[in-house]
PDB file of C-alpha atoms in Angstrom:
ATOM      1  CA  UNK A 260       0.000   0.000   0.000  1.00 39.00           C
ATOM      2  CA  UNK A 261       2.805   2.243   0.877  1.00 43.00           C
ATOM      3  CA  UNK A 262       4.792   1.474  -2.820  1.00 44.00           C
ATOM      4  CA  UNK A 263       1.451   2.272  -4.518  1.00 46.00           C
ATOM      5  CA  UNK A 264       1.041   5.173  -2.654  1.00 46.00           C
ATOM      6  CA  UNK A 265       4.647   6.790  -3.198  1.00 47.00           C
ATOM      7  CA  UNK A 266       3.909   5.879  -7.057  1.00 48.00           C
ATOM      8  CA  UNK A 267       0.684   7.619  -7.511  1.00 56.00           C
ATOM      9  CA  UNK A 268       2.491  10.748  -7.589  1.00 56.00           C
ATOM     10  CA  UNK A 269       5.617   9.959  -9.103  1.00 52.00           C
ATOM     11  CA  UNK A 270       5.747  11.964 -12.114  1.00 56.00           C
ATOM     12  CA  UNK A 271       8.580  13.301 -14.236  1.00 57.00           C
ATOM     13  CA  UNK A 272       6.143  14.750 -16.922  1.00 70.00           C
ATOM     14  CA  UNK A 273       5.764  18.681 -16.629  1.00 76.00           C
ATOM     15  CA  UNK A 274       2.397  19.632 -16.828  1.00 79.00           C
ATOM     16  CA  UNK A 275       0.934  22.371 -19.023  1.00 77.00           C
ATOM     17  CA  UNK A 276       0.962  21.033 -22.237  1.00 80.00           C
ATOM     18  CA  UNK A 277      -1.315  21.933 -25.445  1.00 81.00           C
ATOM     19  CA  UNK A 278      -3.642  18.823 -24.633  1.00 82.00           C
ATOM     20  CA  UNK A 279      -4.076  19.720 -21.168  1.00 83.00           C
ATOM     21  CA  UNK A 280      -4.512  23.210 -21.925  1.00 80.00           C
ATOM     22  CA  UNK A 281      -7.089  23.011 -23.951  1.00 83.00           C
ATOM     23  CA  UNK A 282      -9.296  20.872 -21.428  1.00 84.00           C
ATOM     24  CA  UNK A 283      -8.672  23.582 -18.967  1.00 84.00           C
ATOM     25  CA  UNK A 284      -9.730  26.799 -21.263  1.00 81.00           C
ATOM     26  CA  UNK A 285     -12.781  27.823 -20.048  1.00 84.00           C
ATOM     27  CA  UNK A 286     -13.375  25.117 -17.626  1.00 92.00           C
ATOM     28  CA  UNK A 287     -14.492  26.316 -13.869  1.00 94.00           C
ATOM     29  CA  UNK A 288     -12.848  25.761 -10.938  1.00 95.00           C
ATOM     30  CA  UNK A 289     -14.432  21.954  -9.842  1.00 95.00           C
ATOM     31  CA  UNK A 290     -13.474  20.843 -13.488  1.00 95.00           C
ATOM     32  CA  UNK A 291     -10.040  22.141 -13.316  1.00 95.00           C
ATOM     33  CA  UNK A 292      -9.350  20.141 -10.189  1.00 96.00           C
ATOM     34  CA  UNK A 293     -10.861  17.051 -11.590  1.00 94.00           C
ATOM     35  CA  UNK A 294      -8.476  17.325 -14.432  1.00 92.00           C
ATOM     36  CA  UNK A 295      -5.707  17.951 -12.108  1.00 93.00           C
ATOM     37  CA  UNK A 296      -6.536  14.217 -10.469  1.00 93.00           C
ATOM     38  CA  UNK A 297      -7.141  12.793 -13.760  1.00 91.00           C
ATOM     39  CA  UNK A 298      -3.492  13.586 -14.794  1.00 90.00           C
ATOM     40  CA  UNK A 299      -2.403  12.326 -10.993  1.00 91.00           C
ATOM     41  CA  UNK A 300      -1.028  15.138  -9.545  1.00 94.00           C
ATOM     42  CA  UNK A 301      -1.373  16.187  -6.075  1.00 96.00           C
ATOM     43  CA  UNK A 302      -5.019  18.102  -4.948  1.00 96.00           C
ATOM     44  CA  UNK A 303      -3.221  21.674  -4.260  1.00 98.00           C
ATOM     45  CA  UNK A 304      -3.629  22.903  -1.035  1.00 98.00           C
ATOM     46  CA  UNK A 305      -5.282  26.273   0.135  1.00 98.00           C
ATOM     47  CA  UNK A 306      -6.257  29.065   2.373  1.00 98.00           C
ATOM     48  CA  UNK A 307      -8.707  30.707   3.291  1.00 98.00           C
ATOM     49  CA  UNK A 308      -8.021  34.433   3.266  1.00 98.00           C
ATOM     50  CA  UNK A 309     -10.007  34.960   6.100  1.00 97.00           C
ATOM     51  CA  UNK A 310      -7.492  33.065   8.381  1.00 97.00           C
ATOM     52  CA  UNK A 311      -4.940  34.864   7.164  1.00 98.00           C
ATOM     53  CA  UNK A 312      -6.109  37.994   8.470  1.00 98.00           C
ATOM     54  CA  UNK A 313      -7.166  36.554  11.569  1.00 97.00           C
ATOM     55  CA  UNK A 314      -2.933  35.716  11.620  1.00 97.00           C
ATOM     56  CA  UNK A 315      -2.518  39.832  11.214  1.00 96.00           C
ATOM     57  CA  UNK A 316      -4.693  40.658  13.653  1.00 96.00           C
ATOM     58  CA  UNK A 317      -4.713  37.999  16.852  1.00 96.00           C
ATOM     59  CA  UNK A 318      -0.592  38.055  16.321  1.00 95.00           C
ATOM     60  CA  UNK A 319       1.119  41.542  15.232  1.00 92.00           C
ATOM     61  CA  UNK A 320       4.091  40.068  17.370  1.00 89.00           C
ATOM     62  CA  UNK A 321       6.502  37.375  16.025  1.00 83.00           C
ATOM     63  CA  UNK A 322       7.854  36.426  19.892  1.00 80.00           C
ATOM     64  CA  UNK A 323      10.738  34.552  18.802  1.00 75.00           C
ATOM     65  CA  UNK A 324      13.488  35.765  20.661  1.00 69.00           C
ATOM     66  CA  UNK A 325      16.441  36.839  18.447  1.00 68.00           C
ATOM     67  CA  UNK A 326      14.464  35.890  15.153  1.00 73.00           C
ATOM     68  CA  UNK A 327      12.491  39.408  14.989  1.00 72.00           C
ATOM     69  CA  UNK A 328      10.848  37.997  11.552  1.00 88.00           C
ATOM     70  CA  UNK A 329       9.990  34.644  12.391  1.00 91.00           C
ATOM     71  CA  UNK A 330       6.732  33.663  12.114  1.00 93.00           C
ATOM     72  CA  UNK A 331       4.464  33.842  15.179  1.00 94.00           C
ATOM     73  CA  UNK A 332       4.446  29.767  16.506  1.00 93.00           C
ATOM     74  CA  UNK A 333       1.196  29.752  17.890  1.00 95.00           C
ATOM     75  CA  UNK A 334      -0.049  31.804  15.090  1.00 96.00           C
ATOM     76  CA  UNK A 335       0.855  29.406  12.482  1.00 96.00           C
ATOM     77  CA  UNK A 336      -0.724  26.673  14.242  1.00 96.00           C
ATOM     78  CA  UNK A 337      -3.974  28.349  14.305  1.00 95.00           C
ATOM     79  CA  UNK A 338      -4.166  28.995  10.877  1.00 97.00           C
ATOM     80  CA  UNK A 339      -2.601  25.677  10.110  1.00 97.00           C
ATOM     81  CA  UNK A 340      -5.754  24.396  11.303  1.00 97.00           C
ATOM     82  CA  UNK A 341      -7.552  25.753   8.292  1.00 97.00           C
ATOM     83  CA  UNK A 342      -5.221  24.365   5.813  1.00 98.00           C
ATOM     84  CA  UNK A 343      -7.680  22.441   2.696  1.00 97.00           C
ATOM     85  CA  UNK A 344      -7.800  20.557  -0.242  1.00 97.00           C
ATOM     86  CA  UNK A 345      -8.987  22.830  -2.861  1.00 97.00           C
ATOM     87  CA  UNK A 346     -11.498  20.072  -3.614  1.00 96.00           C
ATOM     88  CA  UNK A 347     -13.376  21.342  -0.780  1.00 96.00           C
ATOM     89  CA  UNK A 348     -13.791  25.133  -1.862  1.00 96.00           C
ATOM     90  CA  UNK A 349     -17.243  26.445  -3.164  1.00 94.00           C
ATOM     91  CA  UNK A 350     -17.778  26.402  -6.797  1.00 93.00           C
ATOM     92  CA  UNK A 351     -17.930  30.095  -6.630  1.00 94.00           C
ATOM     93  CA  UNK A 352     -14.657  30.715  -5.233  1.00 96.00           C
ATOM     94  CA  UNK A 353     -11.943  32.837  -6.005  1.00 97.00           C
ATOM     95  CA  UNK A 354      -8.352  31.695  -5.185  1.00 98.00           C
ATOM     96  CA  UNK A 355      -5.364  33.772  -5.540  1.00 98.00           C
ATOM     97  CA  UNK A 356      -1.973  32.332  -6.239  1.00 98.00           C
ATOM     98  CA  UNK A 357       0.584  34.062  -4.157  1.00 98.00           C
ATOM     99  CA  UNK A 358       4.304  34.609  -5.657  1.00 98.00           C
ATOM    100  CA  UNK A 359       6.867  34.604  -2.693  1.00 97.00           C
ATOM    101  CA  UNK A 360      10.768  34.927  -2.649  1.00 96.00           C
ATOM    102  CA  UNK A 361      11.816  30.550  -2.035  1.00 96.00           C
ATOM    103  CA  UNK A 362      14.540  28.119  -2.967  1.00 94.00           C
ATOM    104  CA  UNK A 363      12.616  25.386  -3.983  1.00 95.00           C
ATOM    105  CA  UNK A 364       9.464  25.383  -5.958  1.00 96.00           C
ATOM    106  CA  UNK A 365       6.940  24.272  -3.047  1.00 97.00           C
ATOM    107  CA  UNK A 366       8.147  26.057   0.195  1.00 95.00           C
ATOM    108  CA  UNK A 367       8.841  27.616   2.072  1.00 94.00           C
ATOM    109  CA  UNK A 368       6.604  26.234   4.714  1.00 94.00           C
ATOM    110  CA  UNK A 369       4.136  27.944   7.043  1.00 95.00           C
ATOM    111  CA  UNK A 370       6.381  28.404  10.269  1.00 93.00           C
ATOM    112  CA  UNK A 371       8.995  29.512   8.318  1.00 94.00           C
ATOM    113  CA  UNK A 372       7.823  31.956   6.186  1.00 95.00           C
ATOM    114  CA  UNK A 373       8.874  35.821   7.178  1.00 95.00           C
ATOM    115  CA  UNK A 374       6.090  37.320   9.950  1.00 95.00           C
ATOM    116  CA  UNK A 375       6.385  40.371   7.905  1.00 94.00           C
ATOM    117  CA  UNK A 376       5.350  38.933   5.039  1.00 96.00           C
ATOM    118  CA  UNK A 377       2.303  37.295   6.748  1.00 96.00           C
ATOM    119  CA  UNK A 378       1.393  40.133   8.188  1.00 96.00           C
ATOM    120  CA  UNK A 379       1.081  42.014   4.929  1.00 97.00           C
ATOM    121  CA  UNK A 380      -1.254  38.955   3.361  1.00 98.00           C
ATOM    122  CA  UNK A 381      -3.084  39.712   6.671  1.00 97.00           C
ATOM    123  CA  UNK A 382      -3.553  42.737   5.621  1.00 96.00           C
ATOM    124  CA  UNK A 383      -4.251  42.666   2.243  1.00 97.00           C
ATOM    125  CA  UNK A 384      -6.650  39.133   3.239  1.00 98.00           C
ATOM    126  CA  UNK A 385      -9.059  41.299   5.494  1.00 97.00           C
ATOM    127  CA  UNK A 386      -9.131  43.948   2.518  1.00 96.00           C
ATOM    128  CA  UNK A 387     -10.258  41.326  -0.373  1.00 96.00           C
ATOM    129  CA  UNK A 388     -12.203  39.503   1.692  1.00 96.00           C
ATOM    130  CA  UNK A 389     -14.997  42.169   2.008  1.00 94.00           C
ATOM    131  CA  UNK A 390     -14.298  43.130  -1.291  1.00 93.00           C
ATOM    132  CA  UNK A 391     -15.147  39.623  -2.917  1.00 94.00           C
ATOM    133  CA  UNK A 392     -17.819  38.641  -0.418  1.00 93.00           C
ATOM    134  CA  UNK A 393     -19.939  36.939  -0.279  1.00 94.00           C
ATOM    135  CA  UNK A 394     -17.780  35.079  -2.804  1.00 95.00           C
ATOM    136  CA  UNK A 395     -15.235  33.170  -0.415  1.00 96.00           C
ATOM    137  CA  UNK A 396     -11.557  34.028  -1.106  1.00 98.00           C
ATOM    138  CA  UNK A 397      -8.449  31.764  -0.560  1.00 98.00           C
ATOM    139  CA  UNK A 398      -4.591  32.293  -1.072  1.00 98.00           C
ATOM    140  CA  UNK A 399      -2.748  29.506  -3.226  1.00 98.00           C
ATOM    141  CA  UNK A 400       0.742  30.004  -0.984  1.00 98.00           C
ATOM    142  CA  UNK A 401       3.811  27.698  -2.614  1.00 98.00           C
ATOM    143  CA  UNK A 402       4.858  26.373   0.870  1.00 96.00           C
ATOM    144  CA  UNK A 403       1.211  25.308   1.869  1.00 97.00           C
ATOM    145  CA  UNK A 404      -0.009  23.805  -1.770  1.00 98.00           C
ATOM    146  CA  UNK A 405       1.517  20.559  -0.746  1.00 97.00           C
ATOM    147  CA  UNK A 406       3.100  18.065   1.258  1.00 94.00           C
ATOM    148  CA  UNK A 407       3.738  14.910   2.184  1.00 93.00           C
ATOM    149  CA  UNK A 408       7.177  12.215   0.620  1.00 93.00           C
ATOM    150  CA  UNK A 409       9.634  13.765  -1.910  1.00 93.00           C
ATOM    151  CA  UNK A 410       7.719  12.007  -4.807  1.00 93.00           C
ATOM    152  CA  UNK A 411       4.495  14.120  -4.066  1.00 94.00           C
ATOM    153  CA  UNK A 412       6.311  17.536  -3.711  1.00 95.00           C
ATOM    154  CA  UNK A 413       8.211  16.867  -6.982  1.00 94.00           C
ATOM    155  CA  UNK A 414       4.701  15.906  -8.471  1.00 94.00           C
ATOM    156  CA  UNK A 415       3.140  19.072  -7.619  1.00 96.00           C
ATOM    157  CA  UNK A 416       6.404  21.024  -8.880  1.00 95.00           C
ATOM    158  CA  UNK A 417       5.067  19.600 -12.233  1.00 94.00           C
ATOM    159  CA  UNK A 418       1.692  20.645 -11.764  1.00 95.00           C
ATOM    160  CA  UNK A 419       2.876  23.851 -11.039  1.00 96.00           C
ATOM    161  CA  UNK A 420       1.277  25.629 -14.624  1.00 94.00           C
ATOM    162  CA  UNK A 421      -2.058  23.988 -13.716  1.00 94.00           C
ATOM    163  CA  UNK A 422      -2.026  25.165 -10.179  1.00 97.00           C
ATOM    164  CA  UNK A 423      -1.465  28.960 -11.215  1.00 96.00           C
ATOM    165  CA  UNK A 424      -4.210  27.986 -14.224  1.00 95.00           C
ATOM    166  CA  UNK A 425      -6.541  27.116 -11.490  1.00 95.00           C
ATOM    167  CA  UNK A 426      -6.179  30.399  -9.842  1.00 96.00           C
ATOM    168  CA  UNK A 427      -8.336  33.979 -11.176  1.00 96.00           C
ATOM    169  CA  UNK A 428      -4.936  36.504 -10.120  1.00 96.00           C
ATOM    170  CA  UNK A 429      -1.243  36.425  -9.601  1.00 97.00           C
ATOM    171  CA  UNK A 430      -0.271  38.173  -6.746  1.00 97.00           C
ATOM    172  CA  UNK A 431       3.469  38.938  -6.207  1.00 97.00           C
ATOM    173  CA  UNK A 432       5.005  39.866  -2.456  1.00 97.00           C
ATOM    174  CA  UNK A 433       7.288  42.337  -3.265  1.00 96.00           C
ATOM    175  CA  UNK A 434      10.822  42.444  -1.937  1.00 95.00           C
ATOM    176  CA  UNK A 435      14.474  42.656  -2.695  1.00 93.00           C
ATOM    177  CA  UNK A 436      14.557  38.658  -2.005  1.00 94.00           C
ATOM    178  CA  UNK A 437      11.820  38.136  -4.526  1.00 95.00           C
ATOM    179  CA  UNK A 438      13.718  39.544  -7.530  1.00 92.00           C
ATOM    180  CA  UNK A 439      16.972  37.528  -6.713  1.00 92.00           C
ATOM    181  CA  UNK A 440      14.785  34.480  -6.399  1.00 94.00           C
ATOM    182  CA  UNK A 441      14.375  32.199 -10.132  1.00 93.00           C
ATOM    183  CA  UNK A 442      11.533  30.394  -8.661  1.00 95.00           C
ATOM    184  CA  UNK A 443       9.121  33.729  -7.381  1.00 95.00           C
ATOM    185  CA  UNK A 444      10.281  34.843 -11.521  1.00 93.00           C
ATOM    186  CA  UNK A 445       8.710  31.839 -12.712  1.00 94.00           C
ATOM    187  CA  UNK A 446       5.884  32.529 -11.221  1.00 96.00           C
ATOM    188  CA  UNK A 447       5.904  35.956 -13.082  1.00 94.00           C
ATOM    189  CA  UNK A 448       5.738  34.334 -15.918  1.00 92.00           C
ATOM    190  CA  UNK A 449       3.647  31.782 -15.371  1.00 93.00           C
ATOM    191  CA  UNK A 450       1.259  34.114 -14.705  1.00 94.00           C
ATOM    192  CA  UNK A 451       1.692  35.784 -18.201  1.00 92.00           C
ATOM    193  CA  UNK A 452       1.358  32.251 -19.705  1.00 90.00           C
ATOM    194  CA  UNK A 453      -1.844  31.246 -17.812  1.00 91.00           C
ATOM    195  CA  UNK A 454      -3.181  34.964 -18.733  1.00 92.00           C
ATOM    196  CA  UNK A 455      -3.841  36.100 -15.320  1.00 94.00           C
ATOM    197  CA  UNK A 456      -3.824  39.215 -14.068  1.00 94.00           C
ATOM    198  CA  UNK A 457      -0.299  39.883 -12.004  1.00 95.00           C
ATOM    199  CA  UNK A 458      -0.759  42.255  -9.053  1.00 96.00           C
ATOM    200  CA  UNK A 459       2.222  43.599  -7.018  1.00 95.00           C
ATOM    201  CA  UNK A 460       1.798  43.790  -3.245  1.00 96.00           C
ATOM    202  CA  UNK A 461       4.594  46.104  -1.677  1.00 95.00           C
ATOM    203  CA  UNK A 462       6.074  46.462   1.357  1.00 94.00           C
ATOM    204  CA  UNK A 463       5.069  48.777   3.183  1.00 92.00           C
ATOM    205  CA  UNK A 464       0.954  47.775   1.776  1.00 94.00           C
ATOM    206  CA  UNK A 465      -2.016  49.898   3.077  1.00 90.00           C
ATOM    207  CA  UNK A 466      -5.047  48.728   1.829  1.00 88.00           C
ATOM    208  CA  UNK A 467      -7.005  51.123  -0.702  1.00 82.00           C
ATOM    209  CA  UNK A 468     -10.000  52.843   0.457  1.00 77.00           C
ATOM    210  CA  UNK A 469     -12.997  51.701  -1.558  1.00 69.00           C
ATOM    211  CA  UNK A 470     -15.973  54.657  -2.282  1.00 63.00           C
ATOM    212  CA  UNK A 471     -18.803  52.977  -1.830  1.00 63.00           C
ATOM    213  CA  UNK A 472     -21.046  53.094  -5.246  1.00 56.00           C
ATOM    214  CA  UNK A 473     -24.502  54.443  -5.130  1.00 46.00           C
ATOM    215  CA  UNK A 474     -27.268  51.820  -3.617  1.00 46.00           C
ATOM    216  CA  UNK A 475     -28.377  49.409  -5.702  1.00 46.00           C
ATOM    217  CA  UNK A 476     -32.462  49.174  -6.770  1.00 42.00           C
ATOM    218  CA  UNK A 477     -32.890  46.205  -9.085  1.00 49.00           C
ATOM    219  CA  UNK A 478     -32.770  42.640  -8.336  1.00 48.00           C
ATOM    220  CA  UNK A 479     -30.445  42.148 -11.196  1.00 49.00           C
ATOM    221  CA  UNK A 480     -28.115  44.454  -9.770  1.00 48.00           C
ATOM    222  CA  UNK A 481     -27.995  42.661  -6.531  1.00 41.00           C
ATOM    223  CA  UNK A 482     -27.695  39.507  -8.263  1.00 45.00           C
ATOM    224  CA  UNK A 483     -24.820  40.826 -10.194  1.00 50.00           C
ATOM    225  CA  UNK A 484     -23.599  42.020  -7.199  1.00 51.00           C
ATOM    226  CA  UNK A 485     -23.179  38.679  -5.935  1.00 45.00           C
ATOM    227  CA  UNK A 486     -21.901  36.863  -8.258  1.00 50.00           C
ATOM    228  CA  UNK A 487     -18.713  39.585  -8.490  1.00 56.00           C
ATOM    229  CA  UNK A 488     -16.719  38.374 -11.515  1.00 65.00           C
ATOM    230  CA  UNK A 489     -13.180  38.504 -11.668  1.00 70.00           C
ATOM    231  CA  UNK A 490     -12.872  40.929 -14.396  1.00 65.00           C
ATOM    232  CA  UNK A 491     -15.564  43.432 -12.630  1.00 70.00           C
ATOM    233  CA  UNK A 492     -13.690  43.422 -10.000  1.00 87.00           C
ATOM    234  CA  UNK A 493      -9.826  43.899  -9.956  1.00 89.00           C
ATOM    235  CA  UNK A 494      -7.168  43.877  -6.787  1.00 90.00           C
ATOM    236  CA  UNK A 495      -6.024  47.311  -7.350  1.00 86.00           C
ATOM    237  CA  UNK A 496      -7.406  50.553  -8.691  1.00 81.00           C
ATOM    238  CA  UNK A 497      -3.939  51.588  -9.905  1.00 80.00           C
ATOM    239  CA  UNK A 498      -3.105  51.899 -13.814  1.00 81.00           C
ATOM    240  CA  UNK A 499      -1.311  49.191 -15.325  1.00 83.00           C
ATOM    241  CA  UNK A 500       2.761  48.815 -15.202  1.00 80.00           C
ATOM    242  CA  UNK A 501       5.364  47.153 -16.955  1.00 83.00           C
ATOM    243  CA  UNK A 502       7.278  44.908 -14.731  1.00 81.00           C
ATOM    244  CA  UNK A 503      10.544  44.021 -16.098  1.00 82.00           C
ATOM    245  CA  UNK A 504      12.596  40.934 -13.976  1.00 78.00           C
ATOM    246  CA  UNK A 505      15.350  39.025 -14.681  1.00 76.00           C
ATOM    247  CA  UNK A 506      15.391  35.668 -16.066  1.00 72.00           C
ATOM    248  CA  UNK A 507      14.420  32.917 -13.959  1.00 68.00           C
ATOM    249  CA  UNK A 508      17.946  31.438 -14.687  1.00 65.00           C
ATOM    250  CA  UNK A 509      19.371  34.121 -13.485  1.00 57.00           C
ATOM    251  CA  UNK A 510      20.929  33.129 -10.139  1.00 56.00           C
ATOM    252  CA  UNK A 511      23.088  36.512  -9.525  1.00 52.00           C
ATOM    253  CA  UNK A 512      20.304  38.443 -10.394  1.00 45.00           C
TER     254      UNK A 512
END
């Protein structure tokens, strides 16, 4: 039982292809995942945003003494706790793929990632959150989409283009350790390949202040409303940028 689990995920074949691809245009979020076991890769792995900012807000402190940016311990095993299979998400939902600075394609993990860092998803979770509901919202983070034996991580390394498919934005966590890292690159531009849109969050991120629109009369407004598209309604009210970064092979970059 063990062997045939170890070899249900052993994989060597990148996903992403033009076969796969075209099963996957158009297709919603259930039907993406059941393509995604089809092929045998690993279920990703999710958040939900609103345990993120629960992180930001219950534990402002990281508490580790002489690691100032460590993660808050107890904090990540609360929202460890909420931790999913993507199978489980509502049909409706909107998940995010975040692009963080890492050595390896599917880390770092939770109670190592930078407190700072969390923080600033807390932030940004609480914001999108209320702007999405009552659509739920959850963060694709590459330490968190898997885990499990070295077969499964290196499985989900290839699924890597479906997993950022499967997501509606591209969300990058700006820093000086993101553009010296090929993996948070590739993620770049994987993004431009899947054709989603790539947000930048900075560091030092306040969320926008959102003018409330004039109150809505008609039921198809309200349903509308509701059903908040992706395209209808974006992460940032700031014009478009280029973003220029180095290539992903790039080590001294």
């Amino acid at each position: 039982a063990n062997v045939e689990f170890v070899a249900r995920h052993e994989t060597s074949q990148v996903a992403g292809d033009k076969e796969q691809m075209e099963r996957l245009r158009g297709a919603s979020l259930k039907d993406k995942l059941v393509v995604i076991e089809e092929l045998q890769y690993p279920q990703p792995l999710i958040l939900p945003a609103t345990a993120v900012a629960e992180y930001a807000k219950k534990f402002p402190k990281s508490v580790v003494i002489g690691r100032s940016n460590a993660a808050n311990p107890k904090g990540v095993q609360v929202v460890s706790r909420d931790i999913a299979s993507a199978s489980l998400a509502a049909p409706n939902a909107r998940v995010i793929f975040f692009s963080l600075p890492r050595d390896r394609c599917v880390g770092p993990p939770l109670d190592s990632m930078r407190h700072d860092e969390l923080l600033r998803l807390g932030k940004f979770a609480e914001w999108v959150s209320k702007r999405c509901a009552p659509r739920p919202v959850y963060f694709l983070v590459p330490g968190v989409v898997a885990k499990g034996v070295t077969s499964t991580l290196s499985a989900a390394t290839c699924a890597w283009p479906l997993y950022v498919d499967l997501c509606s934005d591209v969300v990058i966590v700006e820093s000086d350790r993101w553009r010296k890292s090929p993996w948070a690159r590739l993620d770049s531009l994987m993004a431009v390949w899947a054709r989603k849109p790539l947000y930048m969050l900075p560091e030092k991120y306040h969320p926008p202040v959102e003018l409330q629109s004039s109150s809505m009369t008609s039921a198809a407004d309200v349903e509308a409303e509701a059903e908040n598209k992706d395209k209808d309604c974006p992460l940032s009210f700031r014009p478009e940028e280029p973003l220029t970064v180095d290539r992903p092979v790039d080590e001294e970059a």
